[in-house]
Amino acid sequence: MKVSVIGTGYVGLATTTVFADLGNEVIGADIDKGKIEGLNKGIMPIFEPGLKELVERNIKEKRLRFTHNNKEAIEHGEVIFICVGTPPKENWETELKYVENVAVEIAKNMKSYKVIVHKSTVPVETGDKVKKIIEDNAGRNVEFDVVSNPEFLREGTAVEDTLHPDRIVVGVGSEKAKEIMKKLYEPIKAPLIITDIRSAELIKHASNAFLATKISFINSVAKICELSEADVEKVAEGMGYDKRIARDFLNAGIGYGGFCFPKDSQAFIKIAEKYGYDYKLLKATNEINEEQKKNFVKKVKSTLKDVSGKKIGVLGLSFKPNTDDMRFAPSIYIIEELQKEGGKIKAYDPEAMEKAKEVLNDVEYYKDPYKVCEGADCLLILTEWNEFKELDLEKIKSLLKIPLIIDGRNIYNPEDMRKHGFSYISIGRKDVLGIRPAPTP
Ligand code: UDX
């Protein structure tokens, strides 16, 4: 099938490459010329495991090409995916102008029947808007259908999630579009849920809101565990065996970040507001998430007593492992707050340091996690990269000025830390207290 994808961000790139790999003829389009030139040479604009190999293979086998000319892409595809950004406005409503602009472009350039699919996360009723824009701008009597096909991929596993999704949601308004979408997705073995367009749009927002709420839920439980000297990891394990609850997304920490949960949960509150509904539950989810970062800063401050002049080692900057994405990363707030108190930050992240340099000031970056520990008054864990779990703890202890780790991701076992002679403070678990830091003279 001839497929076009407009927008080559995380969702767009995963969509182009996976559909090409499944044997379709795919064009990926983006107005960013530099990005397109890079992609055609195999240079990825984002770090995403498996993506580069897949792009290169499909370009070589001539199923995939990239263009900065949207018109060319619109003419090519029978199915056109709109994967452009839907960033938040100042008031957290979803900015739809990029989707709308693409809809106008499609209308003006389509010469034959098209299935126009929005994959970006958009408010319910966007499908109706897109349809109206196309009808108003098409000018000729060209047939088309609008489809909502929300994307559920996670950063860091974008290719894997697109190839092996838990489900595929397709919201359609016509039999013809339904059959085309079914055929396109046929090679992917996953439950296919066919709905009306508005329900499909809501499935995406409702899913992200639910997951964000699950995280805030366990973070609240972590707080109660801290107050009652229980262990949130055990509580989550005990809850997780209940199939109705499930263990996933019950990891307490410093809160969710990234470009989806923070903006989508705020956007969903705004959507509800437009319909006259006060979404109290989701508001609480967001508040708890903000508190989580603040509580972590409080932990650091109360442990160090005086942050001013202290050298603070930081392992992990990206909002989660296996990505270089710094958008809404909890590390930004935490680092900036500690800097306000006079803390000196030394940091290491396996992938995100370049992007971190664009958002953080006055941080010393090191290419080696052990260098971050050298002479530091404490070590913070802000992202749970696997390589941090394998570090030589004895070596870390010998390098730190004081053997103190404050772990925002619960990557170590408190008992092991006690045996290694660390003071170890984590989330929702009893503190391991060894040698306390000396007050700053
Ligand atoms: C999310 C959704 O999972 C995905 O379906 C949607 O399409 C886009 O948004 P992503 O933003 O890539 O994907 O990250 P995800 O792996 O879901 O993690 C989001 C945030 O929640 C991260 O900051 C992560 O650290 C945090 N998190 C996740 C927790 O704090 N605890 C958990 O148990 C799980």
Tab-separated table of C-alpha atoms and ligand atoms in Angstrom:
chain	number	residue	atom	x	y	z
A	1	MET	CA	0.000	0.000	0.000
A	2	LYS	CA	1.168	3.573	-0.592
A	3	VAL	CA	1.526	5.312	2.739
A	4	SER	CA	2.638	8.822	3.625
A	5	VAL	CA	3.520	10.137	7.031
A	6	ILE	CA	3.649	13.850	7.709
A	7	GLY	CA	5.828	14.765	10.668
A	8	THR	CA	8.951	12.809	11.623
A	9	GLY	CA	9.018	13.015	15.414
A	10	TYR	CA	8.909	9.896	17.606
A	11	VAL	CA	5.486	8.829	16.383
A	12	GLY	CA	6.066	9.766	12.740
A	13	LEU	CA	9.431	8.038	12.479
A	14	ALA	CA	8.214	4.853	14.118
A	15	THR	CA	5.165	4.848	11.829
A	16	THR	CA	7.163	5.414	8.622
A	17	THR	CA	9.768	2.796	9.343
A	18	VAL	CA	7.457	0.108	10.642
A	19	PHE	CA	4.993	0.425	7.748
A	20	ALA	CA	7.919	0.391	5.299
A	21	ASP	CA	9.332	-2.687	6.996
A	22	LEU	CA	5.968	-4.403	6.623
A	23	GLY	CA	6.311	-4.012	2.841
A	24	ASN	CA	4.485	-0.751	2.121
A	25	GLU	CA	5.849	2.048	-0.058
A	26	VAL	CA	6.319	4.850	2.441
A	27	ILE	CA	7.251	8.513	2.243
A	28	GLY	CA	8.004	10.399	5.440
A	29	ALA	CA	7.693	14.178	5.170
A	30	ASP	CA	8.859	16.982	7.405
A	31	ILE	CA	9.272	20.699	6.815
A	32	ASP	CA	12.634	20.599	8.610
A	33	LYS	CA	15.087	20.295	5.689
A	34	GLY	CA	18.091	19.510	7.868
A	35	LYS	CA	16.251	16.660	9.530
A	36	ILE	CA	15.216	15.202	6.175
A	37	GLU	CA	18.736	15.462	4.717
A	38	GLY	CA	20.038	13.700	7.827
A	39	LEU	CA	17.417	10.946	7.658
A	40	ASN	CA	18.182	10.232	4.006
A	41	LYS	CA	21.831	9.773	5.050
A	42	GLY	CA	20.864	7.550	7.997
A	43	ILE	CA	21.366	10.223	10.680
A	44	MET	CA	18.564	9.916	13.250
A	45	PRO	CA	17.219	13.122	14.844
A	46	ILE	CA	16.418	11.189	18.055
A	47	PHE	CA	17.990	8.329	19.977
A	48	GLU	CA	15.683	5.345	19.685
A	49	PRO	CA	16.891	1.725	19.892
A	50	GLY	CA	16.570	-0.143	16.570
A	51	LEU	CA	15.385	2.869	14.584
A	52	LYS	CA	18.572	3.607	12.645
A	53	GLU	CA	18.941	0.025	11.419
A	54	LEU	CA	15.314	-0.098	10.328
A	55	VAL	CA	15.493	3.250	8.508
A	56	GLU	CA	18.718	2.297	6.731
A	57	ARG	CA	17.415	-1.116	5.713
A	58	ASN	CA	14.184	0.228	4.278
A	59	ILE	CA	15.856	3.120	2.451
A	60	LYS	CA	18.284	0.610	0.912
A	61	GLU	CA	15.452	-1.679	-0.119
A	62	LYS	CA	13.666	1.335	-1.629
A	63	ARG	CA	10.491	1.058	0.409
A	64	LEU	CA	11.201	4.234	2.327
A	65	ARG	CA	12.243	7.753	1.505
A	66	PHE	CA	12.024	11.109	3.187
A	67	THR	CA	11.098	14.464	1.704
A	68	HIS	CA	10.667	18.015	2.939
A	69	ASN	CA	7.980	18.496	0.329
A	70	ASN	CA	4.593	17.714	1.922
A	71	LYS	CA	2.894	18.016	-1.481
A	72	GLU	CA	4.905	15.071	-2.798
A	73	ALA	CA	3.922	13.001	0.235
A	74	ILE	CA	0.252	13.948	-0.075
A	75	GLU	CA	0.141	12.915	-3.730
A	76	HIS	CA	1.901	9.615	-2.945
A	77	GLY	CA	-0.119	8.116	-0.111
A	78	GLU	CA	-3.535	6.530	-0.259
A	79	VAL	CA	-3.263	6.550	3.516
A	80	ILE	CA	-1.810	9.757	4.953
A	81	PHE	CA	-0.840	9.794	8.618
A	82	ILE	CA	-0.732	13.169	10.328
A	83	CYS	CA	1.993	12.874	12.962
A	84	VAL	CA	2.872	16.508	13.527
A	85	GLY	CA	3.355	17.957	16.982
A	86	THR	CA	0.473	18.849	19.262
A	87	PRO	CA	2.349	20.917	21.866
A	88	PRO	CA	0.673	22.526	24.858
A	89	LYS	CA	-0.387	26.183	24.729
A	90	GLU	CA	0.392	28.474	27.683
A	91	ASN	CA	-2.894	27.412	29.326
A	92	TRP	CA	-2.229	23.700	28.608
A	93	GLU	CA	-4.872	23.442	25.877
A	94	THR	CA	-3.632	21.487	22.867
A	95	GLU	CA	-2.142	23.590	20.074
A	96	LEU	CA	-3.806	22.223	16.953
A	97	LYS	CA	-2.459	24.676	14.402
A	98	TYR	CA	0.109	22.211	12.985
A	99	VAL	CA	-2.554	19.538	12.490
A	100	GLU	CA	-4.878	22.123	10.958
A	101	ASN	CA	-2.188	23.459	8.606
A	102	VAL	CA	-1.464	19.943	7.374
A	103	ALA	CA	-5.190	19.359	6.864
A	104	VAL	CA	-5.346	22.458	4.650
A	105	GLU	CA	-2.288	21.285	2.694
A	106	ILE	CA	-3.807	17.856	2.196
A	107	ALA	CA	-7.074	19.402	1.012
A	108	LYS	CA	-5.295	21.587	-1.502
A	109	ASN	CA	-3.067	18.857	-2.911
A	110	MET	CA	-5.116	15.678	-2.936
A	111	LYS	CA	-6.147	14.478	-6.360
A	112	SER	CA	-7.612	11.067	-5.523
A	113	TYR	CA	-9.322	9.282	-2.604
A	114	LYS	CA	-7.348	9.539	0.634
A	115	VAL	CA	-7.666	8.092	4.103
A	116	ILE	CA	-6.436	10.861	6.390
A	117	VAL	CA	-5.393	9.461	9.728
A	118	HIS	CA	-4.527	11.505	12.777
A	119	LYS	CA	-2.101	9.715	15.024
A	120	SER	CA	-0.983	12.629	17.178
A	121	THR	CA	-2.649	12.971	20.582
A	122	VAL	CA	-5.539	15.348	20.028
A	123	PRO	CA	-8.692	16.444	21.861
A	124	VAL	CA	-11.911	14.619	21.160
A	125	GLU	CA	-13.693	16.146	18.131
A	126	THR	CA	-10.435	16.928	16.295
A	127	GLY	CA	-11.489	14.414	13.632
A	128	ASP	CA	-14.627	16.484	13.019
A	129	LYS	CA	-12.471	19.626	12.747
A	130	VAL	CA	-10.043	18.006	10.301
A	131	LYS	CA	-12.968	16.792	8.184
A	132	LYS	CA	-14.480	20.272	8.061
A	133	ILE	CA	-11.145	21.899	7.167
A	134	ILE	CA	-10.665	19.485	4.282
A	135	GLU	CA	-14.213	19.927	3.035
A	136	ASP	CA	-13.802	23.709	3.143
A	137	ASN	CA	-10.444	23.707	1.339
A	138	ALA	CA	-10.614	20.808	-1.092
A	139	GLY	CA	-12.234	22.880	-3.805
A	140	ARG	CA	-12.768	19.839	-6.034
A	141	ASN	CA	-14.996	16.870	-5.633
A	142	VAL	CA	-12.346	14.523	-4.191
A	143	GLU	CA	-13.458	11.757	-1.847
A	144	PHE	CA	-11.724	11.240	1.495
A	145	ASP	CA	-12.213	9.748	4.938
A	146	VAL	CA	-10.864	10.881	8.278
A	147	VAL	CA	-9.656	8.243	10.743
A	148	SER	CA	-8.375	8.446	14.310
A	149	ASN	CA	-5.613	5.941	15.015
A	150	PRO	CA	-3.952	6.997	18.275
A	151	GLU	CA	-0.404	5.905	18.948
A	152	PHE	CA	0.551	4.338	22.270
A	153	LEU	CA	4.288	3.898	21.758
A	154	ARG	CA	6.712	4.719	24.531
A	155	GLU	CA	9.973	6.522	23.954
A	156	GLY	CA	12.892	4.153	24.179
A	157	THR	CA	10.808	1.266	22.835
A	158	ALA	CA	9.119	3.122	19.950
A	159	VAL	CA	9.958	0.571	17.244
A	160	GLU	CA	9.173	-2.439	19.399
A	161	ASP	CA	5.865	-0.902	20.589
A	162	THR	CA	4.830	-0.085	17.016
A	163	LEU	CA	5.654	-3.570	15.752
A	164	HIS	CA	4.124	-5.342	18.744
A	165	PRO	CA	1.455	-3.095	20.249
A	166	ASP	CA	-0.908	-4.236	23.024
A	167	ARG	CA	-3.771	-3.102	20.810
A	168	ILE	CA	-4.511	-1.084	17.706
A	169	VAL	CA	-7.296	1.471	17.982
A	170	VAL	CA	-8.945	2.685	14.804
A	171	GLY	CA	-11.807	5.187	14.896
A	172	VAL	CA	-13.638	5.347	11.582
A	173	GLY	CA	-16.713	6.888	10.009
A	174	SER	CA	-16.983	4.720	6.880
A	175	GLU	CA	-16.770	1.079	5.827
A	176	LYS	CA	-14.257	1.930	3.096
A	177	ALA	CA	-11.792	3.525	5.539
A	178	LYS	CA	-12.316	0.649	7.967
A	179	GLU	CA	-11.373	-1.953	5.336
A	180	ILE	CA	-8.273	-0.011	4.244
A	181	MET	CA	-7.060	0.383	7.830
A	182	LYS	CA	-7.721	-3.298	8.557
A	183	LYS	CA	-5.668	-4.275	5.501
A	184	LEU	CA	-2.833	-1.940	6.465
A	185	TYR	CA	-2.640	-3.364	9.981
A	186	GLU	CA	-3.188	-6.984	8.942
A	187	PRO	CA	0.491	-8.029	9.357
A	188	ILE	CA	0.594	-6.768	12.940
A	189	LYS	CA	-0.720	-9.347	15.341
A	190	ALA	CA	-2.621	-7.398	17.993
A	191	PRO	CA	-6.261	-6.904	18.961
A	192	LEU	CA	-7.820	-4.388	16.584
A	193	ILE	CA	-10.439	-2.188	18.195
A	194	ILE	CA	-12.674	-0.448	15.699
A	195	THR	CA	-14.670	2.453	17.116
A	196	ASP	CA	-16.206	5.739	16.092
A	197	ILE	CA	-13.728	8.587	15.694
A	198	ARG	CA	-14.509	10.409	18.956
A	199	SER	CA	-14.169	7.278	21.096
A	200	ALA	CA	-10.781	6.534	19.528
A	201	GLU	CA	-9.623	10.050	20.340
A	202	LEU	CA	-10.788	9.624	23.921
A	203	ILE	CA	-9.119	6.223	24.316
A	204	LYS	CA	-5.736	7.907	23.943
A	205	HIS	CA	-6.319	10.646	26.506
A	206	ALA	CA	-8.069	8.282	28.910
A	207	SER	CA	-5.201	5.749	28.698
A	208	ASN	CA	-2.496	8.313	29.414
A	209	ALA	CA	-4.556	9.884	32.209
A	210	PHE	CA	-5.078	6.467	33.789
A	211	LEU	CA	-1.376	5.617	33.676
A	212	ALA	CA	-0.404	9.011	35.092
A	213	THR	CA	-2.949	8.475	37.871
A	214	LYS	CA	-1.534	5.024	38.577
A	215	ILE	CA	1.902	6.576	39.079
A	216	SER	CA	0.565	9.325	41.342
A	217	PHE	CA	-1.394	6.698	43.241
A	218	ILE	CA	1.706	4.679	44.074
A	219	ASN	CA	3.634	7.861	44.853
A	220	SER	CA	0.963	8.742	47.437
A	221	VAL	CA	1.203	5.239	48.855
A	222	ALA	CA	5.007	5.717	48.980
A	223	LYS	CA	4.473	8.780	51.144
A	224	ILE	CA	2.300	6.766	53.552
A	225	CYS	CA	4.977	4.040	53.553
A	226	GLU	CA	7.579	6.619	54.555
A	227	LEU	CA	5.383	7.862	57.388
A	228	SER	CA	4.518	4.373	58.591
A	229	GLU	CA	7.969	2.826	57.995
A	230	ALA	CA	6.653	0.328	55.450
A	231	ASP	CA	8.198	-0.545	52.084
A	232	VAL	CA	6.479	0.667	48.904
A	233	GLU	CA	8.272	-1.911	46.746
A	234	LYS	CA	6.663	-4.690	48.796
A	235	VAL	CA	3.295	-2.949	48.753
A	236	ALA	CA	3.467	-2.581	44.948
A	237	GLU	CA	4.486	-6.230	44.600
A	238	GLY	CA	1.604	-7.363	46.774
A	239	MET	CA	-0.864	-5.198	44.851
A	240	GLY	CA	0.564	-6.111	41.465
A	241	TYR	CA	-0.278	-9.812	41.691
A	242	ASP	CA	-3.933	-8.850	41.545
A	243	LYS	CA	-4.599	-9.139	37.810
A	244	ARG	CA	-7.049	-6.259	37.974
A	245	ILE	CA	-4.272	-3.997	39.257
A	246	ALA	CA	-1.058	-5.362	37.612
A	247	ARG	CA	2.477	-4.468	38.707
A	248	ASP	CA	3.341	-2.213	35.731
A	249	PHE	CA	3.397	1.514	36.397
A	250	LEU	CA	3.476	1.021	40.147
A	251	ASN	CA	7.051	2.233	40.493
A	252	ALA	CA	7.303	5.028	43.020
A	253	GLY	CA	9.827	7.722	42.188
A	254	ILE	CA	10.300	11.393	41.495
A	255	GLY	CA	7.194	11.602	39.331
A	256	TYR	CA	6.401	11.212	35.667
A	257	GLY	CA	7.915	13.447	33.016
A	258	GLY	CA	8.348	13.319	29.268
A	259	PHE	CA	6.351	14.988	26.569
A	260	CYS	CA	3.182	12.949	27.024
A	261	PHE	CA	1.909	12.469	30.575
A	262	PRO	CA	2.424	16.027	31.868
A	263	LYS	CA	0.881	17.719	28.820
A	264	ASP	CA	-1.784	15.125	28.048
A	265	SER	CA	-3.127	15.001	31.586
A	266	GLN	CA	-3.344	18.818	31.696
A	267	ALA	CA	-4.949	18.854	28.240
A	268	PHE	CA	-7.535	16.275	29.318
A	269	ILE	CA	-8.501	18.491	32.264
A	270	LYS	CA	-9.021	21.340	29.771
A	271	ILE	CA	-11.069	19.127	27.444
A	272	ALA	CA	-13.297	18.099	30.365
A	273	GLU	CA	-13.637	21.762	31.373
A	274	LYS	CA	-14.911	22.642	27.890
A	275	TYR	CA	-17.707	20.126	28.351
A	276	GLY	CA	-18.436	21.579	31.794
A	277	TYR	CA	-16.838	18.764	33.810
A	278	ASP	CA	-14.437	19.417	36.669
A	279	TYR	CA	-11.877	16.593	36.415
A	280	LYS	CA	-10.899	16.554	40.101
A	281	LEU	CA	-9.161	13.189	39.990
A	282	LEU	CA	-6.766	14.196	37.221
A	283	LYS	CA	-6.065	17.525	38.882
A	284	ALA	CA	-4.982	15.626	42.002
A	285	THR	CA	-2.820	13.345	39.828
A	286	ASN	CA	-0.936	16.382	38.542
A	287	GLU	CA	-0.608	17.985	41.965
A	288	ILE	CA	0.818	14.791	43.463
A	289	ASN	CA	3.271	14.591	40.585
A	290	GLU	CA	4.508	18.119	41.264
A	291	GLU	CA	4.778	17.369	44.997
A	292	GLN	CA	6.887	14.322	44.255
A	293	LYS	CA	9.713	16.438	42.813
A	294	LYS	CA	9.436	18.940	45.665
A	295	ASN	CA	9.567	16.154	48.245
A	296	PHE	CA	12.738	14.816	46.687
A	297	VAL	CA	14.412	18.225	46.902
A	298	LYS	CA	13.294	18.396	50.551
A	299	LYS	CA	14.903	15.008	51.195
A	300	VAL	CA	18.202	16.212	49.726
A	301	LYS	CA	18.065	19.469	51.648
A	302	SER	CA	17.218	17.880	54.969
A	303	THR	CA	19.907	15.211	54.542
A	304	LEU	CA	22.657	17.601	53.516
A	305	LYS	CA	21.490	20.163	56.098
A	306	ASP	CA	23.052	22.993	54.109
A	307	VAL	CA	23.194	22.593	50.326
A	308	SER	CA	25.235	25.746	49.774
A	309	GLY	CA	28.678	24.944	48.374
A	310	LYS	CA	28.024	21.181	48.426
A	311	LYS	CA	29.100	19.128	45.436
A	312	ILE	CA	26.132	17.063	44.324
A	313	GLY	CA	26.698	14.190	41.922
A	314	VAL	CA	23.761	13.341	39.649
A	315	LEU	CA	23.355	10.093	37.730
A	316	GLY	CA	20.591	10.271	35.124
A	317	LEU	CA	19.043	13.325	33.500
A	318	SER	CA	16.573	12.080	30.875
A	319	PHE	CA	12.942	11.725	31.980
A	320	LYS	CA	13.323	7.948	31.828
A	321	PRO	CA	15.957	5.438	30.660
A	322	ASN	CA	16.748	4.576	27.024
A	323	THR	CA	16.000	8.024	25.707
A	324	ASP	CA	17.866	11.315	25.407
A	325	ASP	CA	14.624	13.235	25.898
A	326	MET	CA	14.784	15.969	28.529
A	327	ARG	CA	11.269	17.343	28.012
A	328	PHE	CA	9.551	17.759	31.397
A	329	ALA	CA	12.300	15.640	32.975
A	330	PRO	CA	12.001	15.795	36.802
A	331	SER	CA	15.809	16.228	36.871
A	332	ILE	CA	15.420	19.805	35.563
A	333	TYR	CA	13.331	20.999	38.509
A	334	ILE	CA	15.431	19.097	41.052
A	335	ILE	CA	18.772	20.371	39.739
A	336	GLU	CA	17.572	23.958	39.421
A	337	GLU	CA	16.156	23.961	42.952
A	338	LEU	CA	19.421	22.643	44.387
A	339	GLN	CA	21.379	25.215	42.387
A	340	LYS	CA	19.178	27.978	43.861
A	341	GLU	CA	20.340	26.782	47.281
A	342	GLY	CA	23.976	27.026	46.164
A	343	GLY	CA	24.549	23.346	45.295
A	344	LYS	CA	27.245	22.554	42.681
A	345	ILE	CA	26.015	19.919	40.244
A	346	LYS	CA	28.206	17.285	38.554
A	347	ALA	CA	26.230	15.045	36.235
A	348	TYR	CA	26.356	12.027	33.964
A	349	ASP	CA	23.720	10.550	31.677
A	350	PRO	CA	24.418	7.891	29.041
A	351	GLU	CA	22.472	9.727	26.298
A	352	ALA	CA	20.876	12.959	27.449
A	353	MET	CA	23.831	15.241	28.260
A	354	GLU	CA	23.762	17.116	24.951
A	355	LYS	CA	20.056	17.854	25.288
A	356	ALA	CA	20.516	18.661	28.992
A	357	LYS	CA	23.045	21.362	28.049
A	358	GLU	CA	20.251	23.160	26.183
A	359	VAL	CA	18.052	23.414	29.288
A	360	LEU	CA	20.364	23.419	32.311
A	361	ASN	CA	23.015	25.951	33.252
A	362	ASP	CA	26.174	25.625	35.326
A	363	VAL	CA	26.265	21.847	35.392
A	364	GLU	CA	29.622	20.044	35.098
A	365	TYR	CA	29.139	17.075	32.779
A	366	TYR	CA	31.309	13.949	32.857
A	367	LYS	CA	31.546	11.063	30.445
A	368	ASP	CA	32.080	8.595	33.263
A	369	PRO	CA	29.681	7.964	36.184
A	370	TYR	CA	32.593	7.434	38.584
A	371	LYS	CA	34.002	10.909	37.797
A	372	VAL	CA	30.696	12.359	39.010
A	373	CYS	CA	31.256	10.674	42.366
A	374	GLU	CA	34.778	12.010	42.873
A	375	GLY	CA	34.749	14.355	45.858
A	376	ALA	CA	30.936	14.691	45.859
A	377	ASP	CA	29.060	15.248	49.111
A	378	CYS	CA	26.285	12.976	47.918
A	379	LEU	CA	25.096	11.106	44.847
A	380	LEU	CA	21.559	11.453	43.454
A	381	ILE	CA	19.953	8.870	41.161
A	382	LEU	CA	17.400	10.621	38.955
A	383	THR	CA	16.930	8.134	36.079
A	384	GLU	CA	17.000	4.355	36.398
A	385	TRP	CA	19.390	3.521	33.537
A	386	ASN	CA	20.353	-0.150	33.714
A	387	GLU	CA	24.069	0.668	33.757
A	388	PHE	CA	23.648	2.438	37.124
A	389	LYS	CA	22.389	-0.804	38.644
A	390	GLU	CA	25.676	-2.476	37.660
A	391	LEU	CA	28.048	0.141	39.099
A	392	ASP	CA	30.838	-0.870	41.472
A	393	LEU	CA	29.435	0.339	44.792
A	394	GLU	CA	32.724	-0.088	46.647
A	395	LYS	CA	34.423	2.143	44.092
A	396	ILE	CA	31.639	4.726	44.414
A	397	LYS	CA	32.019	4.649	48.186
A	398	SER	CA	35.756	5.265	47.926
A	399	LEU	CA	35.221	8.224	45.560
A	400	LEU	CA	32.410	10.046	47.376
A	401	LYS	CA	33.395	12.468	50.117
A	402	ILE	CA	30.562	10.999	52.193
A	403	PRO	CA	29.024	7.627	51.293
A	404	LEU	CA	25.537	9.018	50.778
A	405	ILE	CA	23.156	8.096	47.953
A	406	ILE	CA	19.706	9.633	47.564
A	407	ASP	CA	17.873	7.516	45.058
A	408	GLY	CA	14.798	8.926	43.319
A	409	ARG	CA	14.196	5.682	41.415
A	410	ASN	CA	14.710	2.952	44.027
A	411	ILE	CA	17.327	1.129	41.941
A	412	TYR	CA	19.284	-0.355	44.849
A	413	ASN	CA	18.318	-2.703	47.636
A	414	PRO	CA	18.492	-0.858	50.988
A	415	GLU	CA	19.913	-3.936	52.751
A	416	ASP	CA	22.775	-4.199	50.221
A	417	MET	CA	23.465	-0.521	50.687
A	418	ARG	CA	23.651	-0.986	54.445
A	419	LYS	CA	26.126	-3.844	53.959
A	420	HIS	CA	28.253	-1.647	51.680
A	421	GLY	CA	28.287	1.017	54.375
A	422	PHE	CA	26.222	3.675	52.602
A	423	SER	CA	23.679	6.090	53.940
A	424	TYR	CA	20.902	5.387	51.494
A	425	ILE	CA	17.695	7.339	51.140
A	426	SER	CA	15.095	6.274	48.614
A	427	ILE	CA	11.360	6.672	47.934
A	428	GLY	CA	8.748	5.008	50.151
A	429	ARG	CA	11.304	2.855	51.973
A	430	LYS	CA	13.068	3.131	55.298
A	431	ASP	CA	16.207	5.262	55.196
A	432	VAL	CA	19.527	3.510	55.728
A	433	LEU	CA	21.476	5.870	57.875
A	434	GLY	CA	25.226	5.547	58.257
A	435	ILE	CA	27.656	8.407	58.477
A	436	ARG	CA	25.810	11.724	58.313
A	437	PRO	CA	27.306	14.542	56.265
A	438	ALA	CA	29.287	17.073	58.240
A	439	PRO	CA	27.682	20.516	58.436
A	440	THR	CA	29.209	23.043	56.054
A	441	PRO	CA	31.734	25.145	57.967
B	1	UDX	C1	3.796	7.437	27.547
B	1	UDX	C2	2.827	6.263	27.389
B	1	UDX	O1	3.315	5.120	28.084
B	1	UDX	C3	2.611	5.946	25.915
B	1	UDX	O2	1.666	4.919	25.783
B	1	UDX	C4	2.145	7.204	25.216
B	1	UDX	O3	1.984	6.973	23.844
B	1	UDX	C5	3.109	8.343	25.440
B	1	UDX	O4	3.308	8.557	26.830
B	1	UDX	P1	6.456	7.774	27.451
B	1	UDX	O5	6.201	9.232	27.708
B	1	UDX	O6	7.449	7.385	26.411
B	1	UDX	O7	5.074	7.050	27.050
B	1	UDX	O8	6.959	7.161	28.813
B	1	UDX	P2	6.529	6.048	29.872
B	1	UDX	O9	7.426	4.886	29.760
B	1	UDX	O10	5.088	5.773	29.842
B	1	UDX	O11	6.912	6.829	31.222
B	1	UDX	C6	6.354	8.108	31.515
B	1	UDX	C7	6.903	8.661	32.793
B	1	UDX	O12	6.356	7.961	33.898
B	1	UDX	C8	8.405	8.584	32.961
B	1	UDX	O13	8.872	9.799	33.503
B	1	UDX	C9	8.616	7.453	33.947
B	1	UDX	O14	9.788	7.600	34.697
B	1	UDX	C10	7.385	7.585	34.802
B	1	UDX	N1	6.996	6.341	35.463
B	1	UDX	C11	6.574	5.279	34.725
B	1	UDX	C12	7.019	6.253	36.847
B	1	UDX	O15	7.394	7.208	37.543
B	1	UDX	N2	6.616	5.079	37.435
B	1	UDX	C13	6.195	4.019	36.731
B	1	UDX	O16	5.839	3.008	37.343
B	1	UDX	C14	6.181	4.105	35.325
